Structure formats: C-alpha cells, structure tokens
Amino acid sequence: MGNSLNRYGLWSVVGFLCLFWLTACNDNSGLQPTSGGKPFEVLVIGTDTTAVNTMRNALTALTETALPQPEPSFDVSVAYGEVDASTQYARSIVVVTTDSTRFTQSSIRYEKNVYARPQMIIYITTPSAEQLKTFLKGKGIATIAELLSRAETNRQISHLRTHHSMKALELAKKQFGYSIHAPEDMLSSKQGKDFLWLSNNANSGMQNICLFYSNQEMEGDAMGGPFVAHSWTDSITGKTMTALAFVYAPEAKKRNKMKQLEAVLYTIKKIIST
C-alpha cells in the first residue's frame, strides 16, 4: 500500500462522522415510488439557463483526488424548466431558482423523500447567476457536496440493513463480538489471530474489509488500492480495534466501490451480551 492509500485514508477517516439524519423518515414512506438513477448521479434543474449551467459546472469540477486516479465526485446532468413528472423521481436533485425580486442573497435548504424514496432535493435560491457563482466559490459548493454525499452514504447503510452477507456477519460476531453489514457477495474470508479478512474475491473490482487489533496487519500480499480506516477502543477488551476497507481494481474506476465500503464501516457495532 503506497502513499495514495494514506491520502485516501486520512481524508476518509474524518468524513461523515455526523450522519445526523440517518433514521429520519416521512409518514408516507409506504406510498412513495422508488427513486431512479445510479449512486452519485445528480440532476440540476431550473428555468435560468445560466444559473443551471453555473451549478452544473461547479459540481462537475469536484473530484475525488485522493483516489489513485482522480474521478468526478458526481455524475451530473441538467434539465431546463420546472421539476415535473419526467424528472421528479431522480435520486438527487438540485433545484436552482433565480429571482432578484424575492432573494437578496444565495441560500440553501433541503428536503428528503419529496416525490420518491430514497431522495435528496437541494433547493438553491439566488438573486442572480452572478451571485450564485460567487456563492459557490465560497462555502456553498462544499455544503451542497456534503449533503449529496451524506445522502448516498445513508442510502448505502439503509440498503445494507436488509441486504448483507450473513457469513461475514457471523464471522465478525464470533471472532470479535461485532456485527457488520458487508455486501452480500462478501463470502470469502481468511482468519488469523485477532485478524479477519472479508472479501468478495471478484476477478474485477475486488472489495475487501479487514478487522484487527492495532498490532496486526497484512504481510506478503501484492494487492494495493485506495482505503478507508476507522479505529476505536474496544469497550470490553480495552484494545484498539481497526476496520480497514480497500478496493483492488487496477483496471477500473473505484469511486462507487470505495464509497460503498465506507458506508459498511458505519454499520459496525459492538454486541453487548445481556
């Protein structure tokens, strides 16, 4: 694991520690259709063509630079007009409204699961496209990106609650007393003293999660790739526990696979016996 691994690790460890609205939901959840689109797809929509293009360009410019090769943070598309039946079921929507008679400054608000579930809609209001450009050069684009990224992380966590590898769950419970919701295809494993390696063992896009006490680490393996790691003190043993997730996919893009594994690490919980 080279320097690129450490860069991603440092960036990811501090990311998304406050998933403060993870369990929030609407009363009409059972009546809503499922949103469409792939992870990290974002639709920007509005009637002001210049403002919409400004928002699109700001989102498109964002990249995951901590990966071995930079990849776009989001896959952005645009629509000019109002949200309607053809666009309202997108998973992530940024609605841009420009009106100098109603707004004196640019602002952000968001709603979840308005037309479909799961769904994030971010509303940007601004007096003009020029003011929007200035706003996005400040903290605006960072706030929007964080909201979109958190929404994707929460979607992954929600999906993993009901679609996870029971084999990985049982192994982690037995060896460390932790539950983990790893992807369903993580059926391969290797065990050692205070060490557990879970993998989908895929020929392309191999995903891996290692659980170990801090004085353990892999040796003699040629694989490398971007990783994310979380460490904490075990409440029972007092030892430092580490969960490390990495992707080995030299032939492919890695953004979505890394983001999925990052979500997995947030599902890890200590099992307290009663």
Coordinates of C-alpha atoms in Angstrom, one line a residue:
M1 CA 0.0 0.0 0.0
G2 CA 1.6 3.2 -1.2
N3 CA 1.2 6.9 -0.5
S4 CA -2.0 7.1 -2.4
L5 CA -3.6 4.8 0.2
N6 CA -2.6 7.0 3.1
R7 CA -4.0 10.1 1.4
Y8 CA -7.4 8.5 1.0
G9 CA -7.3 7.0 4.4
L10 CA -6.7 10.4 6.1
W11 CA -9.4 12.0 4.1
S12 CA -12.0 9.3 4.8
V13 CA -11.4 8.8 8.5
V14 CA -12.7 12.3 9.2
G15 CA -15.5 12.2 6.7
F16 CA -19.2 11.9 7.5
L17 CA -18.8 11.4 11.3
C18 CA -22.2 13.2 11.9
L19 CA -24.8 11.3 10.0
F20 CA -27.4 13.2 12.0
W21 CA -30.5 12.5 10.0
L22 CA -29.8 8.8 9.3
T23 CA -33.1 7.5 10.6
A24 CA -35.4 10.4 9.7
C25 CA -38.3 9.4 7.5
N26 CA -41.6 10.6 6.2
D27 CA -45.0 9.3 7.2
N28 CA -46.0 8.5 3.6
S29 CA -42.9 6.3 3.0
G30 CA -45.0 3.2 2.1
L31 CA -46.8 5.1 -0.6
Q32 CA -43.8 6.6 -2.5
P33 CA -42.2 5.1 -5.6
T34 CA -38.6 4.1 -5.6
S35 CA -36.3 6.8 -6.9
G36 CA -34.3 6.2 -10.1
G37 CA -30.7 6.6 -11.0
K38 CA -27.3 5.3 -10.0
P39 CA -25.2 6.2 -7.0
F40 CA -23.8 9.7 -7.1
E41 CA -25.9 10.8 -10.1
V42 CA -27.2 14.3 -9.6
L43 CA -29.8 16.2 -11.7
V44 CA -29.5 20.0 -11.7
I45 CA -32.8 21.8 -12.8
G46 CA -34.1 25.3 -13.1
T47 CA -35.5 27.9 -15.5
D48 CA -32.5 30.2 -15.6
T49 CA -30.2 28.5 -18.1
T50 CA -27.1 30.5 -17.0
A51 CA -27.7 29.7 -13.3
V52 CA -28.3 26.0 -14.0
N53 CA -25.1 25.7 -16.1
T54 CA -23.2 27.5 -13.3
M55 CA -24.4 25.0 -10.8
R56 CA -23.6 22.1 -13.1
N57 CA -20.1 23.3 -13.8
A58 CA -19.4 23.7 -10.0
L59 CA -20.5 20.2 -9.3
T60 CA -18.7 18.7 -12.3
A61 CA -15.4 20.3 -11.2
L62 CA -15.4 18.4 -7.9
T63 CA -13.2 15.3 -8.0
E64 CA -12.2 12.5 -5.6
T65 CA -8.5 13.5 -5.8
A66 CA -7.5 11.0 -3.0
L67 CA -8.1 8.1 -5.3
P68 CA -5.1 6.8 -7.3
Q69 CA -6.5 8.5 -10.4
P70 CA -8.9 11.5 -9.8
E71 CA -12.5 10.7 -10.5
P72 CA -15.5 13.0 -10.6
S73 CA -17.3 13.2 -7.3
F74 CA -20.7 13.2 -9.0
D75 CA -22.2 12.3 -12.4
V76 CA -24.1 15.5 -13.3
S77 CA -27.0 16.0 -15.8
V78 CA -29.2 19.1 -16.3
A79 CA -32.8 19.9 -17.2
Y80 CA -34.1 23.3 -18.0
G81 CA -37.5 24.1 -16.6
E82 CA -39.5 23.1 -13.5
V83 CA -39.5 19.7 -11.7
D84 CA -42.2 17.6 -13.4
A85 CA -43.3 14.1 -13.9
S86 CA -40.2 13.3 -16.1
T87 CA -37.7 14.5 -13.5
Q88 CA -39.3 14.2 -10.1
Y89 CA -38.2 10.6 -9.4
A90 CA -34.4 11.3 -9.7
R91 CA -32.5 10.2 -6.6
S92 CA -30.6 13.5 -6.1
I93 CA -32.0 16.8 -7.5
V94 CA -30.5 20.3 -7.2
V95 CA -33.2 22.9 -7.9
V96 CA -31.9 26.4 -8.8
T97 CA -34.3 29.3 -8.5
T98 CA -33.2 32.8 -9.6
D99 CA -35.3 35.8 -8.7
S100 CA -33.9 39.3 -7.8
T101 CA -37.3 40.5 -6.5
R102 CA -37.6 37.7 -3.9
F103 CA -34.0 37.0 -2.9
T104 CA -31.2 39.3 -1.7
Q105 CA -28.6 36.6 -1.2
S106 CA -28.0 33.0 -2.2
S107 CA -29.1 30.3 0.3
I108 CA -29.5 26.5 0.6
R109 CA -32.2 24.3 2.0
Y110 CA -33.0 20.6 1.5
E111 CA -35.8 18.1 1.8
K112 CA -35.8 14.3 1.7
N113 CA -38.1 11.9 0.0
V114 CA -40.4 14.5 -1.5
Y115 CA -41.5 12.6 -4.7
A116 CA -39.8 9.3 -4.2
R117 CA -37.7 7.3 -1.7
P118 CA -34.8 7.5 -1.1
Q119 CA -34.4 11.0 -2.5
M120 CA -32.5 14.2 -1.7
I121 CA -33.7 17.5 -3.1
I122 CA -31.5 20.6 -2.5
Y123 CA -33.1 24.0 -3.2
I124 CA -30.7 26.8 -4.2
T125 CA -32.3 30.3 -4.3
T126 CA -30.3 33.3 -5.6
P127 CA -30.8 36.8 -6.9
S128 CA -28.8 36.2 -10.0
A129 CA -26.5 33.7 -11.7
E130 CA -23.5 36.0 -10.9
Q131 CA -24.3 36.0 -7.2
L132 CA -24.7 32.2 -7.4
K133 CA -21.2 31.9 -8.9
T134 CA -19.7 34.0 -6.1
F135 CA -21.7 31.9 -3.5
L136 CA -20.4 28.6 -4.9
K137 CA -16.8 29.8 -4.9
G138 CA -17.2 30.3 -1.1
K139 CA -18.6 27.6 1.2
G140 CA -21.7 27.0 -1.0
I141 CA -20.4 24.2 -3.2
A142 CA -18.8 22.4 -0.2
T143 CA -22.1 22.4 1.7
I144 CA -24.0 21.1 -1.4
A145 CA -21.4 18.4 -2.0
E146 CA -21.6 17.3 1.7
L147 CA -25.4 17.0 1.6
L148 CA -25.3 14.9 -1.6
S149 CA -22.5 12.6 -0.3
R150 CA -24.2 12.1 3.1
A151 CA -27.4 11.2 1.3
E152 CA -25.6 8.5 -0.8
T153 CA -23.9 7.1 2.4
N154 CA -27.2 6.8 4.2
R155 CA -28.8 5.1 1.2
Q156 CA -26.0 2.5 1.3
I157 CA -26.4 2.0 5.0
S158 CA -30.2 1.6 4.7
H159 CA -29.7 -1.0 1.8
L160 CA -27.1 -2.9 3.8
R161 CA -29.5 -3.4 6.7
T162 CA -31.5 -5.8 4.7
H163 CA -29.0 -6.9 2.1
H164 CA -25.8 -8.1 3.7
S165 CA -23.6 -11.1 3.9
M166 CA -24.7 -13.3 6.8
K167 CA -21.4 -15.2 6.6
A168 CA -19.4 -12.0 7.2
L169 CA -21.8 -11.1 10.0
E170 CA -21.4 -14.4 11.8
L171 CA -17.6 -14.4 11.4
A172 CA -17.2 -10.9 12.9
K173 CA -19.6 -11.8 15.7
K174 CA -17.7 -15.0 16.6
Q175 CA -14.2 -13.6 16.4
F176 CA -14.6 -10.0 17.7
G177 CA -18.1 -9.6 19.1
Y178 CA -19.0 -7.1 16.5
S179 CA -21.8 -7.0 13.9
I180 CA -21.1 -5.8 10.4
H181 CA -23.3 -5.3 7.4
A182 CA -20.9 -6.2 4.5
P183 CA -22.2 -6.5 0.9
E184 CA -24.0 -9.8 0.1
D185 CA -21.2 -11.0 -2.2
M186 CA -18.6 -10.9 0.6
L187 CA -18.4 -14.6 1.1
S188 CA -14.6 -15.2 1.1
S189 CA -12.6 -14.9 4.3
K190 CA -9.3 -15.5 6.0
Q191 CA -8.8 -15.7 9.7
G192 CA -5.7 -15.3 11.9
K193 CA -5.0 -14.4 15.5
D194 CA -7.0 -11.2 16.2
F195 CA -7.4 -10.7 12.4
L196 CA -10.3 -11.2 10.0
W197 CA -10.2 -10.6 6.2
L198 CA -13.5 -10.4 4.3
S199 CA -13.7 -10.2 0.5
N200 CA -15.9 -10.7 -2.5
N201 CA -12.9 -12.2 -4.2
A202 CA -14.0 -10.8 -7.5
N203 CA -11.9 -11.0 -10.6
S204 CA -12.6 -7.4 -11.3
G205 CA -13.3 -4.7 -8.7
M206 CA -12.3 -6.8 -5.6
Q207 CA -13.6 -5.3 -2.4
N208 CA -12.0 -6.1 1.0
I209 CA -12.6 -5.4 4.7
C210 CA -10.1 -6.3 7.4
L211 CA -10.9 -6.3 11.1
F212 CA -8.0 -6.4 13.5
Y213 CA -6.4 -5.2 16.7
S214 CA -3.9 -2.4 16.0
N215 CA -0.8 -4.5 16.3
Q216 CA -1.9 -6.7 13.4
E217 CA -1.5 -6.0 9.6
M218 CA -1.3 -7.9 6.3
E219 CA 2.1 -9.1 5.1
G220 CA 3.2 -10.8 1.9
D221 CA 0.3 -9.7 -0.3
A222 CA 0.8 -7.8 -3.6
M223 CA -2.5 -6.1 -3.6
G224 CA -2.9 -2.4 -3.1
G225 CA -5.5 0.3 -3.7
P226 CA -7.4 3.2 -2.0
F227 CA -8.6 2.5 1.5
V228 CA -10.6 3.9 4.4
A229 CA -9.9 3.0 8.0
H230 CA -11.7 3.6 11.3
S231 CA -10.1 2.9 14.7
W232 CA -11.6 2.9 18.2
T233 CA -11.1 1.5 21.7
D234 CA -13.0 -1.7 22.3
S235 CA -15.3 -1.2 25.2
I236 CA -14.8 -4.8 26.5
T237 CA -11.1 -5.6 25.8
G238 CA -9.7 -2.1 26.0
K239 CA -7.7 -2.8 22.9
T240 CA -7.6 -0.6 19.8
M241 CA -9.8 -2.1 17.1
T242 CA -9.3 -1.1 13.4
A243 CA -11.6 -1.7 10.5
L244 CA -9.9 -1.2 7.2
A245 CA -11.6 -1.4 3.8
F246 CA -9.9 -1.3 0.4
V247 CA -10.6 -1.9 -3.3
Y248 CA -8.2 -3.7 -5.6
A249 CA -9.3 -2.7 -9.1
P250 CA -6.3 -1.5 -11.2
E251 CA -8.4 -1.8 -14.3
A252 CA -11.5 0.1 -13.3
K253 CA -12.8 3.3 -11.6
K254 CA -13.1 2.9 -7.8
R255 CA -15.3 5.8 -6.5
N256 CA -18.6 3.9 -6.1
K257 CA -16.9 0.7 -4.7
M258 CA -14.9 2.8 -2.1
K259 CA -18.0 4.8 -1.1
Q260 CA -19.9 1.5 -0.5
L261 CA -17.2 0.1 1.7
E262 CA -17.0 3.4 3.6
A263 CA -20.7 3.0 4.4
V264 CA -20.1 -0.5 5.6
L265 CA -17.7 0.7 8.2
Y266 CA -20.5 2.8 9.7
T267 CA -22.6 -0.3 10.3
I268 CA -20.1 -1.9 12.7
K269 CA -21.4 -2.2 16.2
K270 CA -20.3 -3.9 19.4
I271 CA -22.5 -6.7 20.5
I272 CA -23.2 -6.3 24.2
S273 CA -24.2 -9.6 25.9
T274 CA -27.0 -9.4 28.5

